[in-house]
XYZ file of N, CA and C in Angstrom:
642
model
N 50.884 4.527 153.562
C 50.402 3.795 151.842
C 50.994 2.339 151.873
N 50.428 1.238 151.455
C 51.081 0.073 150.968
C 52.374 0.416 149.718
N 53.224 0.197 149.663
C 54.592 -0.190 148.820
C 53.588 -0.804 147.463
N 53.052 -1.822 147.000
C 52.723 -2.163 145.834
C 51.991 -0.876 145.572
N 51.062 -0.182 145.353
C 50.748 1.062 144.565
C 51.218 1.160 144.009
N 52.229 2.879 143.812
C 53.187 2.358 142.734
C 54.063 1.296 141.946
N 54.473 0.545 143.214
C 54.807 -0.968 142.064
C 54.246 -1.157 140.689
N 52.848 -1.110 141.641
C 51.787 -1.748 140.364
C 51.315 -0.665 139.414
N 51.928 0.978 139.451
C 51.627 1.606 138.134
C 52.584 1.708 137.589
N 54.141 1.044 137.849
C 54.980 1.743 137.290
C 55.228 0.366 136.363
N 53.961 -0.953 136.604
C 54.528 -2.031 136.153
C 53.674 -2.420 134.737
N 53.807 -2.929 133.974
C 52.691 -3.107 132.810
C 51.961 -4.143 132.951
N 50.591 -3.882 132.567
C 49.962 -4.900 133.051
C 49.890 -6.019 131.977
N 50.375 -7.264 131.754
C 50.167 -7.390 130.442
C 51.324 -9.206 131.026
N 50.446 -10.285 129.899
C 50.703 -12.104 130.058
C 52.401 -11.771 130.264
N 52.828 -12.731 130.839
C 54.832 -12.844 130.990
C 55.194 -13.508 129.580
N 56.785 -12.200 129.410
C 57.153 -11.707 128.204
C 56.819 -12.995 127.133
N 57.798 -14.217 127.476
C 58.147 -15.060 127.080
C 56.927 -15.932 125.980
N 55.934 -15.748 126.958
C 54.179 -16.574 126.547
C 53.617 -16.035 125.698
N 54.150 -14.555 125.736
C 53.182 -14.037 124.788
C 53.588 -13.455 123.943
N 54.773 -13.685 123.667
C 55.174 -13.916 121.849
C 55.379 -15.110 121.395
N 54.927 -16.150 122.409
C 54.557 -17.174 121.893
C 53.570 -17.765 121.369
N 53.119 -16.572 122.342
C 51.145 -17.220 121.538
C 50.983 -16.460 120.266
N 51.650 -14.848 120.440
C 52.244 -14.561 119.069
C 52.353 -14.393 117.807
N 53.284 -15.194 117.938
C 54.387 -16.052 116.770
C 52.724 -17.286 116.198
N 52.341 -17.790 117.478
C 50.911 -18.729 116.833
C 49.657 -18.345 116.060
N 49.439 -16.470 116.613
C 48.624 -16.666 115.628
C 49.141 -16.234 114.776
N 50.037 -15.556 114.463
C 50.771 -15.251 112.790
C 51.508 -16.648 111.987
N 51.288 -17.660 112.424
C 51.717 -18.820 111.459
C 53.047 -18.728 111.655
N 53.712 -18.154 112.499
C 55.135 -18.281 112.500
C 55.832 -19.866 113.128
N 55.043 -19.811 113.942
C 55.555 -20.782 115.179
C 54.821 -22.258 115.124
N 55.029 -23.112 114.870
C 54.361 -24.288 115.440
C 53.909 -24.393 116.494
N 52.667 -25.420 116.353
C 52.713 -26.327 118.163
C 53.584 -27.262 118.825
N 54.173 -27.713 119.916
C 55.596 -28.370 119.783
C 54.407 -28.774 120.776
N 54.643 -30.265 121.068
C 54.506 -30.726 122.548
C 55.543 -32.102 123.057
N 55.080 -32.733 123.962
C 55.987 -33.674 124.264
C 56.343 -34.788 125.444
N 55.475 -35.504 125.234
C 55.064 -35.797 126.130
C 56.574 -36.748 127.243
N 57.379 -36.847 126.525
C 58.814 -37.631 126.945
C 59.226 -36.185 128.347
N 58.791 -35.241 127.148
C 59.904 -33.862 127.970
C 58.727 -33.864 129.624
N 57.526 -33.692 129.289
C 56.856 -33.400 129.889
C 57.008 -34.017 131.795
N 57.271 -35.764 131.015
C 57.318 -36.776 132.263
C 58.599 -37.002 133.154
N 60.146 -36.245 132.310
C 60.988 -34.979 132.877
C 61.486 -34.793 133.751
N 60.196 -33.495 132.863
C 60.800 -31.970 133.695
C 59.631 -31.968 134.630
N 58.547 -32.379 135.115
C 57.723 -32.418 136.247
C 57.998 -32.981 137.244
N 58.549 -34.724 136.721
C 59.083 -35.179 137.838
C 59.852 -34.356 138.979
N 61.223 -33.771 137.982
C 61.939 -32.943 139.172
C 61.374 -31.747 139.272
N 60.217 -31.657 139.447
C 59.607 -29.888 139.655
C 59.529 -28.865 139.157
N 60.135 -29.453 137.680
C 59.117 -27.917 136.975
C 57.989 -27.902 136.520
N 57.424 -26.316 136.592
C 55.972 -26.263 136.185
C 55.241 -26.497 135.179
N 54.636 -27.432 134.514
C 53.710 -28.090 133.233
C 52.926 -26.589 132.487
N 52.863 -26.477 131.562
C 51.706 -25.609 131.022
C 50.811 -26.537 130.895
N 50.834 -27.621 131.116
C 49.725 -28.315 130.925
C 49.216 -28.227 132.331
N 49.023 -27.567 133.108
C 48.160 -27.762 134.223
C 47.948 -26.692 134.738
N 48.022 -25.741 133.385
C 47.409 -24.194 133.122
C 46.136 -25.253 133.651
N 44.607 -23.803 133.882
C 43.645 -24.167 134.114
C 42.636 -25.250 132.426
N 43.742 -24.026 131.075
C 42.837 -25.182 129.757
C 43.757 -25.524 129.057
N 45.198 -26.172 129.732
C 45.965 -27.249 129.237
C 47.020 -26.169 128.449
N 47.563 -26.203 127.793
C 49.233 -26.270 126.740
C 48.532 -26.048 125.318
N 47.120 -25.332 125.374
C 47.154 -24.375 124.194
C 47.526 -24.210 122.830
N 48.661 -23.748 123.465
C 49.550 -23.108 122.287
C 50.927 -24.087 122.636
N 50.629 -24.842 122.607
C 51.694 -26.289 122.989
C 52.621 -25.795 124.713
N 53.432 -27.426 124.500
C 53.975 -27.146 125.607
C 55.366 -26.205 125.960
N 55.101 -25.959 127.600
C 56.306 -25.370 128.222
C 56.444 -26.048 129.778
N 57.678 -25.573 129.999
C 58.112 -26.263 131.326
C 59.080 -24.519 132.382
N 58.046 -24.496 133.068
C 59.002 -23.273 134.295
C 59.864 -23.509 135.349
N 60.729 -23.245 135.633
C 61.558 -23.309 136.515
C 60.964 -21.838 137.962
N 60.763 -22.286 138.945
C 59.753 -21.426 139.209
C 60.855 -20.763 140.727
N 61.955 -21.227 141.115
C 63.048 -21.139 141.806
C 64.262 -20.106 141.788
N 63.789 -20.099 139.801
C 64.496 -18.967 138.645
C 63.732 -17.493 139.020
N 62.815 -17.812 139.166
C 61.487 -16.336 139.149
C 61.869 -15.102 139.708
N 62.553 -14.173 139.749
C 62.365 -12.907 140.486
C 61.089 -12.083 140.873
N 61.165 -10.990 141.908
C 59.317 -10.691 141.712
C 59.358 -9.693 140.552
N 57.845 -9.637 140.973
C 56.547 -9.272 139.045
C 57.347 -8.082 139.078
N 57.851 -6.631 139.861
C 58.169 -5.538 139.333
C 59.069 -5.001 139.446
N 60.197 -4.937 138.423
C 60.811 -4.240 139.071
C 61.426 -3.285 137.935
N 62.441 -2.518 138.233
C 62.908 -0.833 137.638
C 63.069 -1.960 136.304
N 64.034 -3.019 135.988
C 64.466 -3.341 134.617
C 63.652 -3.622 133.336
N 62.333 -4.522 134.096
C 61.455 -4.516 133.154
C 60.277 -5.892 133.815
N 60.392 -6.316 132.638
C 59.463 -7.810 133.574
C 59.941 -9.171 133.167
N 60.441 -9.243 134.659
C 61.567 -10.843 134.628
C 60.533 -12.380 134.488
N 60.876 -12.644 133.980
C 60.314 -14.489 133.302
C 61.512 -15.360 133.860
N 61.241 -16.607 134.437
C 62.120 -17.398 135.055
C 62.249 -18.232 133.609
N 63.225 -19.369 134.621
C 64.400 -20.649 133.392
C 63.174 -21.915 132.833
N 63.224 -21.376 131.445
C 61.778 -22.378 131.220
C 62.616 -23.143 129.539
N 62.018 -24.613 129.156
C 61.713 -25.458 128.004
C 60.851 -24.807 127.591
N 60.807 -25.457 126.200
C 60.173 -25.115 125.166
C 60.543 -26.921 123.773
N 59.285 -27.809 123.567
C 60.102 -28.203 122.654
C 60.025 -27.693 121.311
N 60.520 -28.350 120.375
C 60.773 -27.455 119.271
C 60.087 -28.873 117.989
N 60.464 -28.907 117.168
C 59.600 -29.773 116.106
C 60.676 -30.877 115.970
N 62.643 -31.001 116.155
C 63.345 -31.743 116.891
C 64.116 -31.226 117.767
N 63.779 -31.535 119.544
C 64.300 -31.112 120.189
C 64.067 -30.506 121.110
N 64.892 -29.557 121.907
C 64.250 -28.544 122.798
C 64.949 -27.225 123.022
N 64.819 -26.520 123.721
C 65.654 -25.060 123.770
C 64.702 -24.675 125.181
N 65.819 -24.337 125.655
C 65.769 -23.864 127.158
C 66.535 -22.235 126.917
N 65.484 -21.460 127.970
C 66.224 -19.911 128.236
C 66.311 -19.466 129.322
N 67.820 -19.092 129.851
C 68.145 -18.899 131.023
C 67.103 -17.787 131.159
N 66.185 -17.331 132.689
C 65.932 -16.406 133.747
C 66.058 -14.597 133.206
N 65.857 -14.146 132.984
C 66.128 -12.831 132.696
C 65.260 -11.707 133.683
N 66.200 -10.513 134.179
C 64.901 -9.624 134.749
C 64.316 -8.444 133.676
N 64.012 -8.688 132.784
C 63.696 -7.845 131.650
C 62.673 -8.784 130.684
N 62.649 -9.759 130.601
C 62.107 -10.457 129.615
C 62.395 -10.971 128.154
N 63.761 -10.980 128.182
C 64.785 -10.208 126.862
C 65.035 -12.316 126.797
N 65.933 -12.452 125.709
C 66.792 -13.398 125.537
C 67.951 -13.417 125.157
N 69.110 -12.574 125.365
C 70.209 -12.685 124.578
C 70.289 -14.116 124.345
N 71.498 -14.119 123.008
C 72.091 -15.668 122.599
C 72.445 -16.483 123.580
N 73.519 -15.769 124.502
C 73.967 -16.382 125.253
C 73.064 -16.906 126.677
N 71.888 -16.727 126.251
C 70.817 -17.005 127.871
C 70.317 -17.902 126.673
N 70.207 -19.188 126.193
C 69.392 -19.636 125.334
C 70.242 -20.689 124.922
N 69.578 -22.265 124.517
C 70.700 -23.327 124.644
C 69.941 -24.205 123.732
N 70.057 -24.280 122.232
C 69.518 -26.096 121.751
C 69.844 -27.919 122.039
N 68.687 -27.978 122.047
C 69.238 -29.437 122.609
C 68.549 -30.240 121.151
N 69.626 -31.269 121.028
C 68.911 -31.712 119.735
C 68.085 -33.496 120.267
N 68.310 -33.661 121.672
C 67.613 -34.515 122.552
C 67.409 -34.580 123.668
N 66.291 -35.599 123.781
C 65.534 -34.893 124.869
C 66.756 -35.568 125.800
N 67.975 -36.427 125.814
C 68.968 -36.888 126.604
C 70.526 -35.205 126.485
N 70.133 -35.083 125.693
C 70.849 -33.783 125.584
C 70.342 -32.465 126.762
N 69.088 -32.902 126.517
C 68.515 -31.360 127.684
C 68.358 -31.711 129.172
N 68.391 -33.698 129.363
C 68.723 -33.672 130.921
C 69.988 -33.124 131.211
N 70.756 -34.319 130.126
C 72.372 -33.667 130.655
C 72.623 -31.524 130.695
N 72.270 -31.507 131.231
C 72.124 -29.589 130.710
C 70.805 -29.390 132.279
N 69.687 -30.309 132.700
C 69.189 -29.921 133.878
C 69.885 -29.448 135.125
N 70.654 -29.182 135.609
C 71.457 -29.295 136.601
C 71.934 -27.609 136.655
N 72.010 -27.270 135.709
C 73.102 -26.036 135.033
C 71.609 -25.065 135.138
N 71.102 -25.879 134.274
C 69.756 -24.605 133.884
C 68.753 -24.891 135.503
N 68.915 -25.558 136.517
C 68.374 -25.852 138.050
C 68.686 -24.249 138.908
N 70.471 -24.844 137.968
C 71.117 -24.357 139.635
C 71.183 -21.923 139.520
N 70.881 -22.006 138.000
C 70.773 -20.627 137.575
C 70.267 -20.042 137.841
N 70.656 -18.576 138.976
C 69.596 -17.410 139.221
C 70.286 -16.412 138.614
N 69.427 -15.556 138.522
C 69.925 -14.064 137.819
C 70.879 -13.105 139.149
N 71.508 -12.572 138.549
C 72.677 -12.668 139.542
C 72.012 -11.074 140.146
N 72.627 -11.514 141.170
C 71.912 -10.385 142.916
C 72.914 -9.006 141.995
N 72.453 -7.744 142.224
C 72.959 -6.456 141.755
C 72.505 -6.162 140.430
N 72.471 -7.460 139.984
C 71.458 -6.842 138.493
C 69.933 -6.718 138.150
N 69.686 -6.471 139.746
C 67.931 -6.299 139.246
C 67.060 -5.402 141.024
N 65.957 -4.331 141.055
C 65.868 -3.914 141.967
C 64.154 -3.838 141.388
N 64.036 -4.315 142.806
C 62.483 -4.246 143.199
C 61.928 -2.881 143.279
N 60.698 -3.194 142.401
C 60.090 -1.475 141.776
C 59.762 -0.555 143.816
N 59.641 0.095 144.662
C 59.597 0.649 145.941
C 59.852 -0.170 146.659
N 60.982 -0.923 146.852
C 61.428 -1.813 147.697
C 60.947 -3.321 148.173
N 59.863 -3.545 146.881
C 59.004 -4.649 147.697
C 57.304 -4.501 148.044
N 57.114 -6.016 149.148
C 55.978 -5.366 149.560
C 56.427 -4.564 151.052
N 55.064 -3.707 151.197
C 54.950 -2.620 152.191
C 55.057 -3.279 153.734
N 55.167 -2.900 154.423
C 54.722 -3.745 155.583
C 52.878 -3.879 156.341
N 52.047 -2.613 155.553
C 50.856 -3.132 155.853
C 50.221 -3.570 154.983
N 51.118 -4.977 153.867
C 50.605 -5.275 152.767
C 50.154 -6.645 153.380
N 49.727 -7.455 152.991
C 49.370 -8.954 153.202
C 49.574 -9.567 151.681
N 49.413 -10.866 151.883
C 49.611 -11.916 151.101
C 47.757 -12.100 150.514
N 46.702 -11.742 151.389
C 45.473 -12.297 150.561
C 45.277 -10.799 150.221
N 45.935 -9.745 150.455
C 45.728 -8.351 149.627
C 46.687 -8.969 148.248
N 47.028 -9.116 148.555
C 47.813 -9.302 146.725
C 46.599 -10.576 146.360
N 46.697 -11.061 146.456
C 45.959 -12.622 146.013
C 44.261 -11.680 145.211
N 43.659 -11.245 146.272
C 42.608 -10.544 145.777
C 42.409 -9.220 145.188
N 43.885 -8.566 145.060
C 44.147 -6.966 144.219
C 44.663 -6.973 142.581
N 45.628 -8.399 142.447
C 46.328 -8.349 141.457
C 45.608 -9.624 139.978
N 45.560 -8.856 138.870
C 44.586 -9.827 138.236
C 45.778 -10.527 137.193
N 46.331 -10.170 136.959
C 47.662 -11.202 135.967
C 48.237 -12.163 137.291
N 47.536 -13.498 136.855
C 48.268 -14.769 137.559
C 49.694 -14.849 137.697
N 50.342 -14.621 136.509
C 51.591 -14.040 136.541
C 52.497 -14.114 137.935
N 51.765 -12.730 137.526
C 52.788 -10.846 138.142
C 52.211 -11.638 139.842
N 51.197 -12.237 140.108
C 50.869 -12.821 142.031
C 51.419 -13.286 141.880
N 52.192 -14.173 141.115
C 52.832 -15.672 141.410
C 53.724 -15.204 141.961
N 54.791 -14.387 141.152
C 56.145 -13.617 141.077
C 55.771 -13.344 142.531
N 55.063 -12.127 143.250
C 55.077 -11.445 144.005
C 55.228 -12.506 145.391
N 54.266 -13.332 145.338
C 53.591 -14.650 146.500
C 54.675 -15.886 146.625
N 56.121 -15.671 145.941
C 56.649 -16.191 146.120
C 57.836 -15.310 146.624
N 58.371 -14.597 146.312
C 59.318 -13.759 146.986
C 58.261 -12.435 148.089
N 56.970 -13.010 149.047
C 56.579 -12.545 150.039
C 56.879 -12.730 151.047
N 57.450 -11.259 152.160
C 58.188 -11.570 153.237
C 57.043 -12.032 154.800
N 56.745 -13.449 154.578
C 56.330 -14.229 155.227
C 56.882 -14.013 156.444
N 55.683 -13.717 157.512
C 55.667 -14.198 158.912
C 55.707 -15.382 159.339
N 56.571 -15.529 160.575
C 56.740 -17.205 160.514
C 55.030 -17.569 162.099
N 54.935 -15.964 162.168
C 53.891 -16.358 163.442
C 52.322 -16.336 162.374
N 51.232 -16.820 163.132
C 50.134 -16.717 163.003
C 49.332 -15.479 162.647
N 49.504 -15.615 161.436
C 48.396 -13.669 161.219
C 48.095 -13.336 159.835
N 47.374 -12.604 159.086
C 47.546 -12.383 157.789
C 48.408 -11.927 157.017
N 49.621 -12.215 157.615
C 51.003 -11.998 156.858
C 51.518 -13.545 156.858
N 50.995 -14.888 157.402
C 51.305 -15.811 157.104
C 51.167 -16.557 155.696
N 52.155 -17.492 155.644
C 51.913 -18.625 154.968
C 50.283 -19.506 154.538
N 49.696 -19.400 155.911
C 48.568 -19.842 156.146
C 47.170 -18.578 155.147
N 48.212 -18.112 155.024
C 46.525 -16.966 154.284
C 46.911 -17.561 152.422
N 47.780 -18.107 151.960
C 47.855 -18.477 150.869
C 47.377 -19.909 150.796
N 47.991 -21.049 152.014
C 46.610 -22.061 151.855
C 45.371 -21.303 152.006
N 44.732 -21.232 152.604
C 43.551 -20.880 152.707
C 42.318 -19.938 151.538
N 43.841 -19.262 150.928
C 43.023 -18.685 149.865
C 42.873 -19.932 148.348
N 43.675 -20.940 148.596
C 43.524 -21.796 147.551
C 42.272 -22.418 147.997
N 41.816 -22.522 149.107
C 40.791 -23.828 149.474
C 39.790 -23.035 149.682
N 40.035 -21.430 149.382
C 38.681 -21.287 149.227
C 38.252 -20.661 147.166
N 39.418 -21.369 146.693
C 39.529 -21.170 145.354
C 39.381 -19.773 145.194
N 39.803 -18.786 145.707
C 41.027 -17.451 145.595
C 41.542 -17.436 144.310
N 42.448 -18.865 144.827
C 43.754 -19.171 144.408
C 44.189 -20.043 143.349
N 44.219 -20.174 142.390
C 44.379 -20.730 141.680
C 45.048 -22.653 141.576
N 44.628 -24.077 141.008
C 45.889 -24.673 141.399
C 47.070 -24.958 140.603
N 47.193 -23.963 140.066
C 48.547 -24.015 139.107
C 49.303 -22.452 139.924
N 48.763 -21.482 140.061
C 49.368 -20.573 140.935
C 49.793 -20.893 142.073
N 48.865 -21.693 142.645
C 49.707 -22.535 144.248
C 50.652 -23.144 144.159
N 50.208 -24.488 143.095
C 51.999 -25.256 142.905
C 52.710 -24.628 142.667
N 52.873 -23.199 141.578
C 53.714 -22.577 141.086
C 54.439 -21.789 142.304
N 53.228 -21.262 142.972
C 54.016 -20.476 144.842
C 55.146 -21.627 145.106
N 54.761 -22.750 145.867
C 54.951 -23.633 146.577
C 56.507 -24.539 145.706
N 56.876 -24.115 144.005
C 57.248 -24.883 143.720
C 59.040 -23.589 143.816
N 58.162 -22.226 143.771
C 58.782 -20.658 143.722
C 59.571 -21.092 144.837
N 59.161 -21.447 145.768
C 59.560 -21.204 147.400
C 60.946 -22.219 147.498
N 60.347 -23.476 146.886
C 61.239 -24.785 147.353
C 60.486 -25.752 147.924
N 59.286 -25.409 147.782
C 58.337 -26.741 148.874
C 58.018 -27.423 148.271
N 57.594 -28.957 148.915
C 56.690 -29.684 148.210
C 55.729 -29.170 147.413
N 55.484 -30.295 146.450
C 54.635 -29.819 145.340
C 53.568 -31.309 144.904
N 52.762 -30.980 145.896
C 51.422 -33.014 145.760
C 51.355 -32.857 143.966
N 51.452 -34.013 143.616
C 51.529 -34.552 142.171
C 49.770 -33.665 141.732
N 49.753 -33.835 140.772
C 48.342 -33.390 139.984
C 47.341 -34.129 141.201
N 47.817 -35.820 140.982
C 46.160 -36.156 141.463
C 46.175 -36.353 142.634
N 46.958 -35.924 143.066
C 46.794 -35.449 145.224
C 45.833 -34.494 144.592
N 46.079 -33.165 143.970
C 45.882 -32.115 143.687
C 44.577 -31.848 143.337
N 44.158 -32.657 143.027
C 42.712 -32.710 142.394
C 42.205 -33.835 143.343
N 42.129 -34.479 144.199
C 41.044 -35.364 145.061
C 41.271 -34.759 146.118
């Protein structure tokens, strides 16, 4: 039996933790919606994945994610989230990746300006959740699992992205190769947003939005 089944049962099927909290605050009127064209230009140029590239766009305000910091989706510790940046009414706030979706005070930094954020980007992009502080449920994907199976069975896009980033792809052509991800994208089974997030998370070149839509 593929190891993903107990992993999926053990993991809560819910939206990415920080985004859910962000949307909930908006519903209750506690958090205004903020956007920043300057932040968008700076961060996407460095390879951050933008909420604006979601199919519906940044409906609840801008957010940017550093996908190389994203851990596998199904962890014993909880629901992992990548290092993220959000605009504020004045300035920005960053939150470092965590294995359980929490945001301890030491993981959050506020910036009064775009220049302050830019000066801290090298640190944000270099940060990784320490090895040994998280454990993948079931040990990760089983030997008989394939990327295509994950794409066709994981409904929550953020969980799918995390699993595809960390999948142990085969170097040989076949159902466990990265070609399966490319094929799913071309067939419309994997969204452009998810595809770009996976590329970014694996440190591969990400085409600009214009090239992706062409």
